[in-house]
Amino acid sequence: MSLSSVGGAKGLTTKHVMGKEVTLYIGGFHASEEPTLIKTLLGSCIAVCLHDPVTRVGGMNHFMLPRGGTHAHSPDASRFGVHAMDCLIGAMMKAGADRRRFVAKIFGGAHVLDMKESLASVPQQNIDFIRTFLVEEGFPVLSEDLGGYQPRHVQYFSHTGRARIKRVSSVQSRSRVLSREQQGQVEAPRFGDITLFD
Amino acid sequence: MAATILIADDSRMVRTMVRGALEADQHRVVDVADGRAALAALETTTADLVITDVNMPEMDGLTLVRSIRGDVRYRFTPILVLTTENSDAMRQRGREAGATGWLVKPFDADRLRQTVVHVLKRRHS
């Protein structure tokens, strides 16, 4: 058995009819060879679902590029998007998957602040980043549901690679997404440690 | 001090980022996508430094470090592991394999460049 998750991943012990259930928050990722229902709620963030159809290892992450002082198109901002993908890919491989067989499904990037869609908006930059990344890395995209104005509930079945999307229209869910995403921006991503051995 | 640096990482975008940081200091960079390709590259390229990821297809980074250390030509060549793995247990495994240092992603380009200068100087001192 191999399970790998980090960051905002909760509910590892909750049993689901097809296996375990995990809920991801911003910065979280989870991959498993065990049948797992991975869930998340997205606003302007992106969730990438990867699946290896041979080993039936599946995984998902939930990220957004940092905003504020750093432009989301800058190399520094991309570095954190690449890192989010690197973590998921690493977890998939530790669970027994082979990246040469990965297929992807991508969701999110909604303009939840009711701003007009523009090329410079953070949701659009998140979308541009993940599309570029997946092309660069050679992972085929089987399906996507990106952009728009409504948050999304995503349910991903790791074993089959099946995904279910539900658009959210309730005021409560919408404010929950906004609050989480604003909190996520406050917690600026950090660079990793360096250890030199003797 | 310009050096020849071999990068092994299965992510093309990570390789591009590391290459960009190192070429800014005039280093010559050779990059490959896995450990097996890194060993093949070392047959034709004399590297002053190796930077490797851990989780890669074909051959993982720690196996690569052990293989390099088993080659008398590269016994003293600095090897930096650049990875998302940040547990003490994994660091210890890296140390035991013969790595010179352990850098956790996401990396800061300036700190990476400083670390490269430091380990290259240490090699020559």
mmCIF file of C-alpha atoms in Angstrom, chain B residues 8-65:
data_model
loop_
_atom_site.group_PDB
_atom_site.id
_atom_site.type_symbol
_atom_site.label_atom_id
_atom_site.label_comp_id
_atom_site.label_asym_id
_atom_site.label_seq_id
_atom_site.Cartn_x
_atom_site.Cartn_y
_atom_site.Cartn_z
ATOM 1 C CA ALA B 8 18.796 15.205 -13.766
ATOM 2 C CA ASP B 9 15.096 15.953 -13.276
ATOM 3 C CA ASP B 10 12.058 14.375 -14.928
ATOM 4 C CA SER B 11 10.262 17.731 -15.176
ATOM 5 C CA ARG B 12 11.180 19.720 -18.259
ATOM 6 C CA MET B 13 10.027 22.961 -16.620
ATOM 7 C CA VAL B 14 12.193 22.357 -13.543
ATOM 8 C CA ARG B 15 15.190 21.638 -15.789
ATOM 9 C CA THR B 16 14.538 24.877 -17.665
ATOM 10 C CA MET B 17 14.371 26.847 -14.409
ATOM 11 C CA VAL B 18 17.565 25.338 -12.995
ATOM 12 C CA ARG B 19 19.343 25.789 -16.327
ATOM 13 C CA GLY B 20 18.305 29.452 -16.443
ATOM 14 C CA ALA B 21 19.631 30.103 -12.931
ATOM 15 C CA LEU B 22 22.988 28.432 -13.609
ATOM 16 C CA GLU B 23 23.590 29.788 -17.092
ATOM 17 C CA ALA B 24 23.270 33.292 -15.614
ATOM 18 C CA ASP B 25 26.632 32.519 -13.969
ATOM 19 C CA GLN B 26 28.095 31.267 -17.263
ATOM 20 C CA HIS B 27 28.035 27.621 -16.241
ATOM 21 C CA ARG B 28 27.725 25.038 -19.001
ATOM 22 C CA VAL B 29 24.611 22.983 -18.304
ATOM 23 C CA VAL B 30 23.734 19.491 -19.537
ATOM 24 C CA ASP B 31 20.267 18.257 -18.599
ATOM 25 C CA VAL B 32 18.630 14.829 -18.666
ATOM 26 C CA ALA B 33 15.268 13.405 -17.552
ATOM 27 C CA ASP B 34 16.297 10.454 -15.343
ATOM 28 C CA GLY B 35 19.117 8.732 -13.501
ATOM 29 C CA ARG B 36 19.965 6.277 -16.249
ATOM 30 C CA ALA B 37 20.355 9.101 -18.779
ATOM 31 C CA ALA B 38 22.531 10.944 -16.238
ATOM 32 C CA LEU B 39 24.926 7.992 -15.992
ATOM 33 C CA ALA B 40 25.060 7.813 -19.788
ATOM 34 C CA ALA B 41 25.807 11.543 -19.971
ATOM 35 C CA LEU B 42 28.665 11.150 -17.489
ATOM 36 C CA GLU B 43 30.325 8.717 -19.903
ATOM 37 C CA THR B 44 30.721 11.495 -22.475
ATOM 38 C CA THR B 45 30.734 14.646 -20.321
ATOM 39 C CA THR B 46 33.021 15.425 -17.420
ATOM 40 C CA ALA B 47 30.779 17.135 -14.894
ATOM 41 C CA ASP B 48 32.131 19.380 -12.124
ATOM 42 C CA LEU B 49 28.816 19.133 -10.284
ATOM 43 C CA VAL B 50 25.672 17.006 -10.482
ATOM 44 C CA ILE B 51 22.223 18.252 -9.416
ATOM 45 C CA THR B 52 19.574 15.547 -9.224
ATOM 46 C CA ASP B 53 15.911 15.089 -8.327
ATOM 47 C CA VAL B 54 14.874 12.017 -6.280
ATOM 48 C CA ASN B 55 11.634 10.706 -7.816
ATOM 49 C CA MET B 56 12.392 9.963 -11.468
ATOM 50 C CA PRO B 57 11.497 7.139 -13.855
ATOM 51 C CA GLU B 58 14.094 4.561 -14.997
ATOM 52 C CA MET B 59 16.500 5.306 -12.144
ATOM 53 C CA ASP B 60 15.745 7.384 -9.045
ATOM 54 C CA GLY B 61 18.059 10.078 -7.721
ATOM 55 C CA LEU B 62 19.438 8.197 -4.717
ATOM 56 C CA THR B 63 20.386 5.216 -6.877
ATOM 57 C CA LEU B 64 22.070 7.693 -9.213
ATOM 58 C CA VAL B 65 24.052 9.216 -6.321
#
